[in-house]
PDB file of C-alpha atoms in Angstrom:
ATOM      1  CA  MET A   6      22.424 -22.512  -2.206  1.00 95.00           C
ATOM      2  CA  LYS A   7      18.538 -22.455  -2.714  1.00 98.00           C
ATOM      3  CA  ASN A   8      16.796 -21.563  -6.045  1.00 98.00           C
ATOM      4  CA  ILE A   9      14.062 -19.618  -4.960  1.00 98.00           C
ATOM      5  CA  ALA A  10      11.232 -18.768  -7.930  1.00 98.00           C
ATOM      6  CA  ILE A  11       9.773 -15.660  -7.037  1.00 98.00           C
ATOM      7  CA  ILE A  12       6.353 -15.606  -8.961  1.00 98.00           C
ATOM      8  CA  MET A  13       4.859 -12.023  -9.901  1.00 98.00           C
ATOM      9  CA  GLY A  14       2.169 -10.633 -12.181  1.00 98.00           C
ATOM     10  CA  GLY A  15      -1.089 -12.588 -12.487  1.00 97.00           C
ATOM     11  CA  TYR A  16      -4.127 -12.198 -14.487  1.00 95.00           C
ATOM     12  CA  SER A  17      -6.198  -9.364 -12.560  1.00 89.00           C
ATOM     13  CA  SER A  18      -6.312  -5.647 -12.219  1.00 83.00           C
ATOM     14  CA  GLU A  19      -3.498  -6.128  -9.574  1.00 87.00           C
ATOM     15  CA  TYR A  20      -0.602  -7.351 -11.604  1.00 94.00           C
ATOM     16  CA  LYS A  21       1.141  -3.973 -11.525  1.00 94.00           C
ATOM     17  CA  ILE A  22       1.184  -3.991  -7.798  1.00 92.00           C
ATOM     18  CA  SER A  23       2.216  -7.368  -7.995  1.00 96.00           C
ATOM     19  CA  LEU A  24       5.233  -7.011 -10.063  1.00 97.00           C
ATOM     20  CA  ILE A  25       6.489  -4.411  -7.640  1.00 96.00           C
ATOM     21  CA  SER A  26       5.933  -6.508  -4.549  1.00 96.00           C
ATOM     22  CA  GLY A  27       7.841  -9.555  -6.475  1.00 98.00           C
ATOM     23  CA  ASN A  28      10.651  -7.024  -7.168  1.00 98.00           C
ATOM     24  CA  VAL A  29      11.096  -6.025  -3.526  1.00 97.00           C
ATOM     25  CA  VAL A  30      11.245  -9.775  -2.324  1.00 98.00           C
ATOM     26  CA  TYR A  31      13.780 -10.175  -5.214  1.00 98.00           C
ATOM     27  CA  GLN A  32      15.928  -7.118  -3.944  1.00 98.00           C
ATOM     28  CA  PHE A  33      15.738  -8.204  -0.206  1.00 97.00           C
ATOM     29  CA  LEU A  34      16.272 -12.036  -0.722  1.00 98.00           C
ATOM     30  CA  ASP A  35      19.198 -13.199   1.466  1.00 97.00           C
ATOM     31  CA  LYS A  36      21.788 -13.585  -0.939  1.00 97.00           C
ATOM     32  CA  THR A  37      23.853 -15.749   1.415  1.00 97.00           C
ATOM     33  CA  LYS A  38      21.454 -18.619   1.341  1.00 97.00           C
ATOM     34  CA  PHE A  39      18.907 -17.880  -1.622  1.00 98.00           C
ATOM     35  CA  LYS A  40      19.485 -17.420  -5.533  1.00 98.00           C
ATOM     36  CA  GLY A  41      16.315 -15.558  -6.637  1.00 98.00           C
ATOM     37  CA  PHE A  42      14.436 -15.856 -10.099  1.00 98.00           C
ATOM     38  CA  ARG A  43      11.989 -13.341 -11.239  1.00 98.00           C
ATOM     39  CA  ILE A  44       8.977 -15.358 -12.938  1.00 98.00           C
ATOM     40  CA  HIS A  45       6.489 -13.664 -14.629  1.00 98.00           C
ATOM     41  CA  ILE A  46       2.934 -15.527 -14.727  1.00 98.00           C
ATOM     42  CA  PHE A  47       0.796 -13.968 -17.059  1.00 98.00           C
ATOM     43  CA  LYS A  48      -2.456 -15.431 -19.318  1.00 97.00           C
ATOM     44  CA  GLU A  49      -0.412 -15.457 -22.283  1.00 97.00           C
ATOM     45  CA  LYS A  50       3.052 -16.592 -21.019  1.00 98.00           C
ATOM     46  CA  TRP A  51       5.024 -17.998 -17.792  1.00 98.00           C
ATOM     47  CA  VAL A  52       8.466 -17.039 -18.247  1.00 98.00           C
ATOM     48  CA  TYR A  53      11.813 -16.481 -16.242  1.00 98.00           C
ATOM     49  CA  VAL A  54      13.033 -12.940 -16.482  1.00 98.00           C
ATOM     50  CA  ASP A  55      17.113 -12.509 -16.188  1.00 97.00           C
ATOM     51  CA  ASP A  56      18.572  -9.386 -14.955  1.00 96.00           C
ATOM     52  CA  ASN A  57      18.811  -8.233 -18.519  1.00 96.00           C
ATOM     53  CA  ASP A  58      14.985  -8.492 -18.876  1.00 96.00           C
ATOM     54  CA  ALA A  59      15.341 -11.525 -21.542  1.00 97.00           C
ATOM     55  CA  GLU A  60      12.665 -13.915 -21.164  1.00 98.00           C
ATOM     56  CA  PHE A  61      12.696 -17.863 -21.126  1.00 98.00           C
ATOM     57  CA  PRO A  62       9.592 -19.386 -20.948  1.00 98.00           C
ATOM     58  CA  ILE A  63       8.548 -22.134 -18.055  1.00 98.00           C
ATOM     59  CA  ASP A  64       7.810 -25.552 -18.588  1.00 98.00           C
ATOM     60  CA  LYS A  65       4.728 -26.112 -17.154  1.00 97.00           C
ATOM     61  CA  ASN A  66       5.580 -29.786 -16.595  1.00 97.00           C
ATOM     62  CA  ASP A  67       7.812 -29.329 -13.803  1.00 97.00           C
ATOM     63  CA  PHE A  68       8.049 -25.350 -13.355  1.00 98.00           C
ATOM     64  CA  SER A  69      11.830 -25.420 -14.391  1.00 98.00           C
ATOM     65  CA  ALA A  70      13.291 -22.918 -17.351  1.00 98.00           C
ATOM     66  CA  THR A  71      15.802 -23.877 -19.707  1.00 98.00           C
ATOM     67  CA  VAL A  72      18.466 -20.780 -20.557  1.00 97.00           C
ATOM     68  CA  ASN A  73      21.078 -21.432 -22.875  1.00 93.00           C
ATOM     69  CA  GLY A  74      20.765 -24.980 -22.678  1.00 96.00           C
ATOM     70  CA  THR A  75      20.879 -25.453 -18.974  1.00 97.00           C
ATOM     71  CA  LYS A  76      17.965 -26.509 -17.188  1.00 98.00           C
ATOM     72  CA  ILE A  77      17.148 -24.354 -13.907  1.00 98.00           C
ATOM     73  CA  THR A  78      14.760 -25.853 -11.250  1.00 98.00           C
ATOM     74  CA  PHE A  79      13.790 -24.434  -8.194  1.00 98.00           C
ATOM     75  CA  ASP A  80      13.679 -25.658  -4.521  1.00 98.00           C
ATOM     76  CA  CYS A  81      10.699 -23.263  -3.710  1.00 98.00           C
ATOM     77  CA  VAL A  82       8.550 -20.792  -4.690  1.00 98.00           C
ATOM     78  CA  PHE A  83       7.805 -17.449  -3.144  1.00 98.00           C
ATOM     79  CA  ASN A  84       4.307 -16.335  -4.274  1.00 98.00           C
ATOM     80  CA  ALA A  85       3.837 -12.711  -4.620  1.00 98.00           C
ATOM     81  CA  ILE A  86       0.933 -12.497  -6.975  1.00 97.00           C
ATOM     82  CA  HIS A  87      -2.048 -10.476  -5.619  1.00 94.00           C
ATOM     83  CA  GLY A  88      -5.443 -11.752  -7.093  1.00 91.00           C
ATOM     84  CA  THR A  89      -5.863 -14.437  -9.540  1.00 93.00           C
ATOM     85  CA  PRO A  90      -4.187 -16.980 -10.215  1.00 97.00           C
ATOM     86  CA  GLY A  91      -1.713 -16.489  -7.247  1.00 97.00           C
ATOM     87  CA  GLU A  92      -4.321 -15.687  -4.348  1.00 95.00           C
ATOM     88  CA  ASP A  93      -7.480 -17.727  -5.300  1.00 95.00           C
ATOM     89  CA  GLY A  94      -5.898 -21.099  -5.179  1.00 97.00           C
ATOM     90  CA  LEU A  95      -4.904 -21.933  -8.448  1.00 98.00           C
ATOM     91  CA  MET A  96      -1.082 -21.654  -8.291  1.00 98.00           C
ATOM     92  CA  GLN A  97      -1.283 -23.571  -4.710  1.00 98.00           C
ATOM     93  CA  ALA A  98      -2.993 -26.192  -6.376  1.00 98.00           C
ATOM     94  CA  TYR A  99      -0.558 -26.642  -9.278  1.00 98.00           C
ATOM     95  CA  PHE A 100       2.440 -26.378  -7.092  1.00 98.00           C
ATOM     96  CA  GLU A 101       1.034 -29.427  -4.948  1.00 98.00           C
ATOM     97  CA  LEU A 102       0.257 -31.471  -7.967  1.00 98.00           C
ATOM     98  CA  ILE A 103       4.168 -31.197  -9.089  1.00 98.00           C
ATOM     99  CA  GLY A 104       5.207 -31.308  -5.409  1.00 97.00           C
ATOM    100  CA  MET A 105       6.886 -27.913  -5.020  1.00 98.00           C
ATOM    101  CA  PRO A 106       7.013 -26.182  -1.590  1.00 98.00           C
ATOM    102  CA  GLN A 107       5.650 -22.808  -1.962  1.00 98.00           C
ATOM    103  CA  SER A 108       5.631 -19.800   0.598  1.00 97.00           C
ATOM    104  CA  SER A 109       1.752 -19.040   0.898  1.00 97.00           C
ATOM    105  CA  CYS A 110      -1.007 -20.691   2.201  1.00 97.00           C
ATOM    106  CA  ASP A 111      -2.745 -24.167   0.872  1.00 97.00           C
ATOM    107  CA  TYR A 112      -4.844 -23.894  -2.034  1.00 97.00           C
ATOM    108  CA  TYR A 113      -8.365 -24.258  -0.371  1.00 97.00           C
ATOM    109  CA  GLN A 114      -7.440 -21.511   2.221  1.00 97.00           C
ATOM    110  CA  ALA A 115      -6.278 -19.439  -0.888  1.00 97.00           C
ATOM    111  CA  ALA A 116      -9.722 -19.955  -2.567  1.00 96.00           C
ATOM    112  CA  LEU A 117     -12.133 -19.698   0.585  1.00 96.00           C
ATOM    113  CA  THR A 118     -10.427 -16.285   2.042  1.00 95.00           C
ATOM    114  CA  PHE A 119     -10.385 -14.984  -1.886  1.00 93.00           C
ATOM    115  CA  ASN A 120     -13.869 -15.251  -1.586  1.00 91.00           C
ATOM    116  CA  LYS A 121     -15.001 -12.665   0.833  1.00 89.00           C
ATOM    117  CA  ARG A 122     -18.607 -13.880   1.399  1.00 91.00           C
ATOM    118  CA  ASP A 123     -17.750 -17.693   2.046  1.00 94.00           C
ATOM    119  CA  MET A 124     -14.772 -16.667   4.393  1.00 94.00           C
ATOM    120  CA  LEU A 125     -17.227 -14.447   6.248  1.00 92.00           C
ATOM    121  CA  SER A 126     -19.668 -17.275   6.510  1.00 92.00           C
ATOM    122  CA  VAL A 127     -16.912 -19.841   7.994  1.00 95.00           C
ATOM    123  CA  LEU A 128     -15.877 -17.496  10.466  1.00 95.00           C
ATOM    124  CA  LYS A 129     -19.120 -16.385  11.790  1.00 92.00           C
ATOM    125  CA  PRO A 130     -19.900 -19.519  13.978  1.00 95.00           C
ATOM    126  CA  TYR A 131     -16.344 -18.850  15.711  1.00 95.00           C
ATOM    127  CA  GLY A 132     -18.271 -15.505  17.035  1.00 94.00           C
ATOM    128  CA  ILE A 133     -16.230 -13.472  14.782  1.00 96.00           C
ATOM    129  CA  LYS A 134     -18.203 -10.312  13.744  1.00 96.00           C
ATOM    130  CA  THR A 135     -18.889  -9.023  10.547  1.00 95.00           C
ATOM    131  CA  ALA A 136     -20.986  -6.346   8.702  1.00 94.00           C
ATOM    132  CA  THR A 137     -24.462  -6.771   7.779  1.00 94.00           C
ATOM    133  CA  SER A 138     -24.344  -8.071   3.877  1.00 94.00           C
ATOM    134  CA  TYR A 139     -26.204  -8.641   1.216  1.00 95.00           C
ATOM    135  CA  TYR A 140     -25.402 -10.814  -1.595  1.00 95.00           C
ATOM    136  CA  LEU A 141     -26.042 -10.779  -5.494  1.00 95.00           C
ATOM    137  CA  ASN A 142     -24.859 -12.528  -8.456  1.00 96.00           C
ATOM    138  CA  LYS A 143     -24.896 -11.090 -12.025  1.00 95.00           C
ATOM    139  CA  GLY A 144     -28.149 -11.494 -13.680  1.00 93.00           C
ATOM    140  CA  GLU A 145     -30.484 -11.472 -10.358  1.00 95.00           C
ATOM    141  CA  HIS A 146     -33.055  -8.962  -9.797  1.00 94.00           C
ATOM    142  CA  ILE A 147     -31.681  -6.109  -8.166  1.00 93.00           C
ATOM    143  CA  ASP A 148     -34.297  -4.934  -5.353  1.00 94.00           C
ATOM    144  CA  THR A 149     -32.831  -1.620  -4.228  1.00 94.00           C
ATOM    145  CA  ASP A 150     -35.553  -1.014  -1.569  1.00 95.00           C
ATOM    146  CA  LYS A 151     -34.942  -4.958  -0.031  1.00 96.00           C
ATOM    147  CA  ILE A 152     -30.918  -4.009  -0.339  1.00 96.00           C
ATOM    148  CA  VAL A 153     -31.362  -0.723   1.275  1.00 96.00           C
ATOM    149  CA  LYS A 154     -33.897  -2.387   4.023  1.00 97.00           C
ATOM    150  CA  THR A 155     -31.386  -4.931   4.945  1.00 96.00           C
ATOM    151  CA  VAL A 156     -27.684  -2.834   5.095  1.00 96.00           C
ATOM    152  CA  GLY A 157     -29.062   0.728   5.605  1.00 96.00           C
ATOM    153  CA  LEU A 158     -27.187   3.819   3.855  1.00 95.00           C
ATOM    154  CA  PRO A 159     -24.534   4.637   3.655  1.00 94.00           C
ATOM    155  CA  CYS A 160     -23.167   1.166   2.111  1.00 95.00           C
ATOM    156  CA  PHE A 161     -20.371  -0.288   0.504  1.00 94.00           C
ATOM    157  CA  VAL A 162     -20.526  -2.420  -2.574  1.00 95.00           C
ATOM    158  CA  LYS A 163     -17.645  -4.656  -3.428  1.00 92.00           C
ATOM    159  CA  PRO A 164     -16.700  -7.288  -5.704  1.00 91.00           C
ATOM    160  CA  ASN A 165     -16.522 -10.411  -4.025  1.00 89.00           C
ATOM    161  CA  LYS A 166     -13.303 -11.574  -5.494  1.00 82.00           C
ATOM    162  CA  SER A 167     -10.774  -8.796  -6.117  1.00 67.00           C
ATOM    163  CA  GLY A 168      -8.512  -6.940  -3.939  1.00 58.00           C
ATOM    164  CA  SER A 169      -6.519  -3.449  -3.977  1.00 52.00           C
ATOM    165  CA  SER A 170      -9.947  -1.991  -3.419  1.00 67.00           C
ATOM    166  CA  PHE A 171     -10.828  -2.509  -7.481  1.00 79.00           C
ATOM    167  CA  GLY A 172     -14.357  -1.967  -8.047  1.00 87.00           C
ATOM    168  CA  ILE A 173     -15.553  -0.737  -4.450  1.00 91.00           C
ATOM    169  CA  SER A 174     -17.854   2.061  -3.989  1.00 92.00           C
ATOM    170  CA  LYS A 175     -19.395   3.720  -0.915  1.00 91.00           C
ATOM    171  CA  VAL A 176     -23.016   4.555  -1.684  1.00 94.00           C
ATOM    172  CA  LYS A 177     -25.004   7.391   0.239  1.00 94.00           C
ATOM    173  CA  THR A 178     -28.567   7.163  -1.515  1.00 95.00           C
ATOM    174  CA  ALA A 179     -30.659   4.191  -3.171  1.00 94.00           C
ATOM    175  CA  ASN A 180     -30.300   5.973  -6.495  1.00 94.00           C
ATOM    176  CA  GLU A 181     -26.504   5.596  -6.393  1.00 94.00           C
ATOM    177  CA  LEU A 182     -26.839   1.745  -5.886  1.00 95.00           C
ATOM    178  CA  PRO A 183     -27.316   0.560  -9.579  1.00 94.00           C
ATOM    179  CA  ILE A 184     -24.314   2.276 -10.776  1.00 94.00           C
ATOM    180  CA  ALA A 185     -22.129   0.968  -7.902  1.00 95.00           C
ATOM    181  CA  ILE A 186     -23.352  -2.304  -8.567  1.00 95.00           C
ATOM    182  CA  GLU A 187     -22.285  -2.102 -12.347  1.00 94.00           C
ATOM    183  CA  VAL A 188     -18.674  -1.033 -11.328  1.00 93.00           C
ATOM    184  CA  ALA A 189     -18.386  -3.883  -8.990  1.00 93.00           C
ATOM    185  CA  TYR A 190     -19.545  -6.349 -11.735  1.00 94.00           C
ATOM    186  CA  LYS A 191     -16.660  -5.110 -13.885  1.00 91.00           C
ATOM    187  CA  GLU A 192     -14.196  -7.072 -11.696  1.00 88.00           C
ATOM    188  CA  ASP A 193     -16.499  -9.831 -10.611  1.00 89.00           C
ATOM    189  CA  ASN A 194     -19.888 -11.758 -11.373  1.00 94.00           C
ATOM    190  CA  GLU A 195     -20.721 -11.923  -7.654  1.00 94.00           C
ATOM    191  CA  ILE A 196     -20.716  -9.073  -5.349  1.00 94.00           C
ATOM    192  CA  ILE A 197     -21.209  -8.373  -1.567  1.00 94.00           C
ATOM    193  CA  ILE A 198     -23.164  -5.252  -0.201  1.00 95.00           C
ATOM    194  CA  GLU A 199     -22.269  -4.321   3.238  1.00 94.00           C
ATOM    195  CA  SER A 200     -23.403  -1.934   6.040  1.00 95.00           C
ATOM    196  CA  PHE A 201     -21.343   0.833   6.630  1.00 93.00           C
ATOM    197  CA  LEU A 202     -19.519   0.423  10.014  1.00 94.00           C
ATOM    198  CA  ASP A 203     -18.514   3.847  11.325  1.00 91.00           C
ATOM    199  CA  GLY A 204     -15.251   3.510  13.504  1.00 94.00           C
ATOM    200  CA  THR A 205     -11.723   2.960  13.590  1.00 95.00           C
ATOM    201  CA  GLU A 206     -10.455   0.980  10.968  1.00 95.00           C
ATOM    202  CA  VAL A 207      -7.244  -1.449  11.507  1.00 97.00           C
ATOM    203  CA  SER A 208      -5.253  -3.859   9.684  1.00 97.00           C
ATOM    204  CA  VAL A 209      -3.724  -6.926  11.292  1.00 98.00           C
ATOM    205  CA  GLY A 210      -0.785  -8.936  10.111  1.00 98.00           C
ATOM    206  CA  VAL A 211      -0.292 -12.332  11.278  1.00 98.00           C
ATOM    207  CA  ILE A 212       2.382 -14.866  10.193  1.00 97.00           C
ATOM    208  CA  ASN A 213       4.200 -18.091  11.157  1.00 96.00           C
ATOM    209  CA  TYR A 214       7.328 -16.434  12.629  1.00 96.00           C
ATOM    210  CA  LYS A 215       9.881 -19.232  13.346  1.00 93.00           C
ATOM    211  CA  GLY A 216       6.986 -22.057  14.219  1.00 93.00           C
ATOM    212  CA  ASN A 217       4.695 -19.695  16.273  1.00 96.00           C
ATOM    213  CA  ILE A 218       1.762 -17.812  15.188  1.00 97.00           C
ATOM    214  CA  THR A 219       2.444 -14.110  15.644  1.00 97.00           C
ATOM    215  CA  VAL A 220       0.411 -10.891  15.397  1.00 98.00           C
ATOM    216  CA  LEU A 221       2.723  -8.221  14.130  1.00 98.00           C
ATOM    217  CA  PRO A 222       2.109  -4.556  15.458  1.00 98.00           C
ATOM    218  CA  ILE A 223      -1.319  -3.141  14.260  1.00 98.00           C
ATOM    219  CA  THR A 224      -1.669  -0.501  11.699  1.00 97.00           C
ATOM    220  CA  GLU A 225      -4.275   2.088  11.962  1.00 96.00           C
ATOM    221  CA  ILE A 226      -5.736   3.628   8.725  1.00 93.00           C
ATOM    222  CA  VAL A 227      -6.947   6.894   8.340  1.00 90.00           C
ATOM    223  CA  SER A 228      -7.904   7.799   4.903  1.00 74.00           C
ATOM    224  CA  GLU A 229      -8.132  11.310   3.368  1.00 71.00           C
ATOM    225  CA  ASN A 230     -10.567   9.779   0.867  1.00 61.00           C
ATOM    226  CA  ASP A 231     -14.251   8.246   1.794  1.00 63.00           C
ATOM    227  CA  PHE A 232     -12.790   4.896   2.432  1.00 58.00           C
ATOM    228  CA  PHE A 233      -9.458   2.928   2.131  1.00 53.00           C
ATOM    229  CA  ASP A 234      -9.531   2.831  -1.420  1.00 53.00           C
ATOM    230  CA  TYR A 235      -6.962   2.202  -4.210  1.00 53.00           C
ATOM    231  CA  GLU A 236      -5.779   5.879  -4.278  1.00 56.00           C
ATOM    232  CA  ALA A 237      -5.178   5.548  -0.581  1.00 51.00           C
ATOM    233  CA  LYS A 238      -3.596   2.088  -0.642  1.00 53.00           C
ATOM    234  CA  TYR A 239      -0.824   2.943  -3.373  1.00 53.00           C
ATOM    235  CA  GLN A 240      -1.111   6.939  -3.871  1.00 56.00           C
ATOM    236  CA  GLY A 241      -0.456   8.141  -0.266  1.00 58.00           C
ATOM    237  CA  LYS A 242      -3.880   9.431   0.169  1.00 64.00           C
ATOM    238  CA  SER A 243      -3.654   8.054   3.630  1.00 76.00           C
ATOM    239  CA  GLN A 244      -2.181   7.851   6.941  1.00 88.00           C
ATOM    240  CA  GLU A 245      -0.792   4.237   8.272  1.00 92.00           C
ATOM    241  CA  ILE A 246      -0.067   4.571  11.911  1.00 94.00           C
ATOM    242  CA  THR A 247       1.974   1.750  13.075  1.00 95.00           C
ATOM    243  CA  PRO A 248       1.482   1.043  16.273  1.00 95.00           C
ATOM    244  CA  ALA A 249      -2.307   1.998  16.164  1.00 97.00           C
ATOM    245  CA  ARG A 250      -3.417   4.435  18.394  1.00 96.00           C
ATOM    246  CA  ILE A 251      -6.049   2.133  20.198  1.00 97.00           C
ATOM    247  CA  SER A 252      -6.313   1.159  23.807  1.00 96.00           C
ATOM    248  CA  ALA A 253      -4.361  -1.936  25.284  1.00 97.00           C
ATOM    249  CA  GLU A 254      -7.554  -3.518  25.635  1.00 97.00           C
ATOM    250  CA  MET A 255      -8.956  -2.903  21.978  1.00 97.00           C
ATOM    251  CA  THR A 256      -5.544  -4.393  20.753  1.00 98.00           C
ATOM    252  CA  LYS A 257      -5.685  -7.259  22.805  1.00 98.00           C
ATOM    253  CA  ARG A 258      -8.996  -7.913  21.527  1.00 98.00           C
ATOM    254  CA  VAL A 259      -8.260  -7.798  17.649  1.00 98.00           C
ATOM    255  CA  SER A 260      -5.226  -9.427  17.800  1.00 98.00           C
ATOM    256  CA  GLU A 261      -7.059 -12.485  19.538  1.00 98.00           C
ATOM    257  CA  VAL A 262      -9.685 -12.547  16.959  1.00 98.00           C
ATOM    258  CA  ALA A 263      -6.957 -12.158  14.054  1.00 98.00           C
ATOM    259  CA  LYS A 264      -4.998 -15.105  15.153  1.00 98.00           C
ATOM    260  CA  ARG A 265      -8.307 -17.021  15.847  1.00 97.00           C
ATOM    261  CA  ALA A 266      -9.248 -16.557  12.178  1.00 97.00           C
ATOM    262  CA  TYR A 267      -5.721 -17.679  11.211  1.00 98.00           C
ATOM    263  CA  GLU A 268      -5.744 -20.728  13.381  1.00 97.00           C
ATOM    264  CA  VAL A 269      -9.273 -21.565  12.524  1.00 96.00           C
ATOM    265  CA  LEU A 270      -8.654 -21.632   8.966  1.00 96.00           C
ATOM    266  CA  LYS A 271      -5.463 -23.499   9.246  1.00 96.00           C
ATOM    267  CA  MET A 272      -3.604 -20.551   7.388  1.00 97.00           C
ATOM    268  CA  LYS A 273       0.280 -20.626   6.444  1.00 96.00           C
ATOM    269  CA  GLY A 274       2.359 -18.091   5.325  1.00 95.00           C
ATOM    270  CA  PHE A 275       1.456 -14.211   5.430  1.00 95.00           C
ATOM    271  CA  SER A 276      -2.199 -13.199   6.388  1.00 96.00           C
ATOM    272  CA  ARG A 277      -3.238  -9.465   6.896  1.00 97.00           C
ATOM    273  CA  SER A 278      -6.911  -8.926   7.793  1.00 97.00           C
ATOM    274  CA  GLU A 279      -8.849  -5.818   8.145  1.00 95.00           C
ATOM    275  CA  PHE A 280     -11.095  -4.787  11.009  1.00 97.00           C
ATOM    276  CA  ILE A 281     -13.486  -2.064  11.901  1.00 96.00           C
ATOM    277  CA  PHE A 282     -13.871  -1.196  15.745  1.00 97.00           C
ATOM    278  CA  VAL A 283     -17.696  -0.445  16.585  1.00 95.00           C
ATOM    279  CA  ASP A 284     -18.337   0.158  20.260  1.00 93.00           C
ATOM    280  CA  GLY A 285     -15.049  -1.463  21.042  1.00 93.00           C
ATOM    281  CA  GLU A 286     -15.980  -4.737  19.196  1.00 96.00           C
ATOM    282  CA  PRO A 287     -13.548  -5.472  15.942  1.00 97.00           C
ATOM    283  CA  TYR A 288     -15.486  -6.513  13.125  1.00 97.00           C
ATOM    284  CA  MET A 289     -13.922  -8.169  10.493  1.00 96.00           C
ATOM    285  CA  LEU A 290     -14.150  -7.197   6.494  1.00 92.00           C
ATOM    286  CA  GLU A 291     -11.542  -9.310   4.763  1.00 91.00           C
ATOM    287  CA  MET A 292      -8.286 -11.557   5.176  1.00 95.00           C
ATOM    288  CA  ASN A 293      -5.502 -11.149   2.621  1.00 94.00           C
ATOM    289  CA  THR A 294      -3.491 -14.163   2.119  1.00 96.00           C
ATOM    290  CA  ILE A 295      -0.819 -12.548  -0.449  1.00 95.00           C
ATOM    291  CA  PRO A 296      -0.535  -9.239   1.271  1.00 94.00           C
ATOM    292  CA  GLY A 297       1.408  -6.315  -0.599  1.00 93.00           C
ATOM    293  CA  LEU A 298       5.330  -6.769   0.133  1.00 95.00           C
ATOM    294  CA  THR A 299       6.150  -3.081  -1.298  1.00 89.00           C
ATOM    295  CA  THR A 300       8.273  -1.028   0.790  1.00 87.00           C
ATOM    296  CA  GLU A 301       5.495   0.935   1.539  1.00 85.00           C
ATOM    297  CA  SER A 302       2.934  -1.937   2.421  1.00 92.00           C
ATOM    298  CA  LEU A 303       1.345  -2.896   5.399  1.00 95.00           C
ATOM    299  CA  ILE A 304       3.008  -5.982   6.633  1.00 97.00           C
ATOM    300  CA  PRO A 305       6.716  -4.761   5.955  1.00 96.00           C
ATOM    301  CA  GLN A 306       5.613  -1.685   7.940  1.00 95.00           C
ATOM    302  CA  GLN A 307       4.316  -3.789  10.668  1.00 97.00           C
ATOM    303  CA  ALA A 308       7.096  -6.361  10.483  1.00 97.00           C
ATOM    304  CA  LYS A 309       9.722  -3.200  11.011  1.00 96.00           C
ATOM    305  CA  ALA A 310       8.020  -2.167  13.838  1.00 97.00           C
ATOM    306  CA  ALA A 311       8.396  -5.615  15.117  1.00 97.00           C
ATOM    307  CA  GLY A 312      11.948  -5.362  14.397  1.00 97.00           C
ATOM    308  CA  ILE A 313      11.727  -7.817  11.548  1.00 97.00           C
ATOM    309  CA  SER A 314      14.013  -7.047   8.636  1.00 96.00           C
ATOM    310  CA  LEU A 315      12.675  -7.667   5.079  1.00 96.00           C
ATOM    311  CA  GLU A 316      15.336 -10.081   4.483  1.00 97.00           C
ATOM    312  CA  ASP A 317      14.336 -11.776   7.670  1.00 97.00           C
ATOM    313  CA  LEU A 318      10.836 -11.967   6.630  1.00 97.00           C
ATOM    314  CA  PHE A 319      11.302 -13.518   3.482  1.00 98.00           C
ATOM    315  CA  SER A 320      13.584 -15.783   4.671  1.00 98.00           C
ATOM    316  CA  ASN A 321      11.612 -17.012   7.299  1.00 97.00           C
ATOM    317  CA  ALA A 322       8.575 -17.543   4.793  1.00 97.00           C
ATOM    318  CA  ILE A 323      10.874 -19.596   2.687  1.00 98.00           C
ATOM    319  CA  GLU A 324      12.475 -21.743   5.525  1.00 97.00           C
ATOM    320  CA  LEU A 325       8.934 -22.524   6.496  1.00 97.00           C
ATOM    321  CA  ALA A 326       7.826 -23.538   3.205  1.00 97.00           C
ATOM    322  CA  LEU A 327      11.074 -25.793   2.784  1.00 97.00           C
ATOM    323  CA  SER A 328      10.757 -27.297   6.186  1.00 95.00           C
ATOM    324  CA  GLU A 329       7.143 -28.901   5.387  1.00 85.00           C
TER     325      GLU A 329
END
């Protein structure tokens, strides 16, 4: 019986969603193989939380917990932290330093994919299409005319490093730009302004399943809101249709691109990439390496469509991490 530390929480606006994801992993862990431990990672405390909600501090020297005089160590970490420090490489680097297997990609891949503009720049030479973009760092002069000339209107203003659609605005007029930029700066000191791509939006899950890089059934996203924002993602304001209502040719095309990105970046664990089709061509928006694992989330929906249960999905991730 292996002891599995399921880390959840984190330091960003996404911590509430992460706690839900972590608890789903805890609930669906194969109890015949693994003993799960819920570990809350917050700025002010790292603690093991037992079933009675009692908290026991984590010793950061070796990532262990002492409960009533007994030291508990872990065989593997299941990473369910969205945002920093679980999705940006900090936890991955820490676990590598202490020699602890963990379920997500390595620290460099995490840091790279968490930075949308760096990731898109790395993938561009491989023929992966992206929206036209304009970059801003906090404190830089905002040249509204130049931005509009570069990306056009409408456009999207996004924090460069954040998830769950926090801080994103769709801008329709030049006058709205400064306000949207301020909103994005609340989440990050770097922002990315992208041209609006009008087309079918899809989400593509790629996992290493039993040693093979596998593209899961694709999800089409139809948002009731202006775009796939926080409400659309988590409060039911969108339709998520799996498998997507796209042609066999489009399915093949986007599957190839998503798989290629996974391979080029030397990814491990889960990845979920978002694309928009323009004239039959998929344009990549971003890649998430710790995608939501709530029962409503896209990867669990896609796994179900592929005939993979949550128990099997989570076991596979742990077994791959342990085998390395």
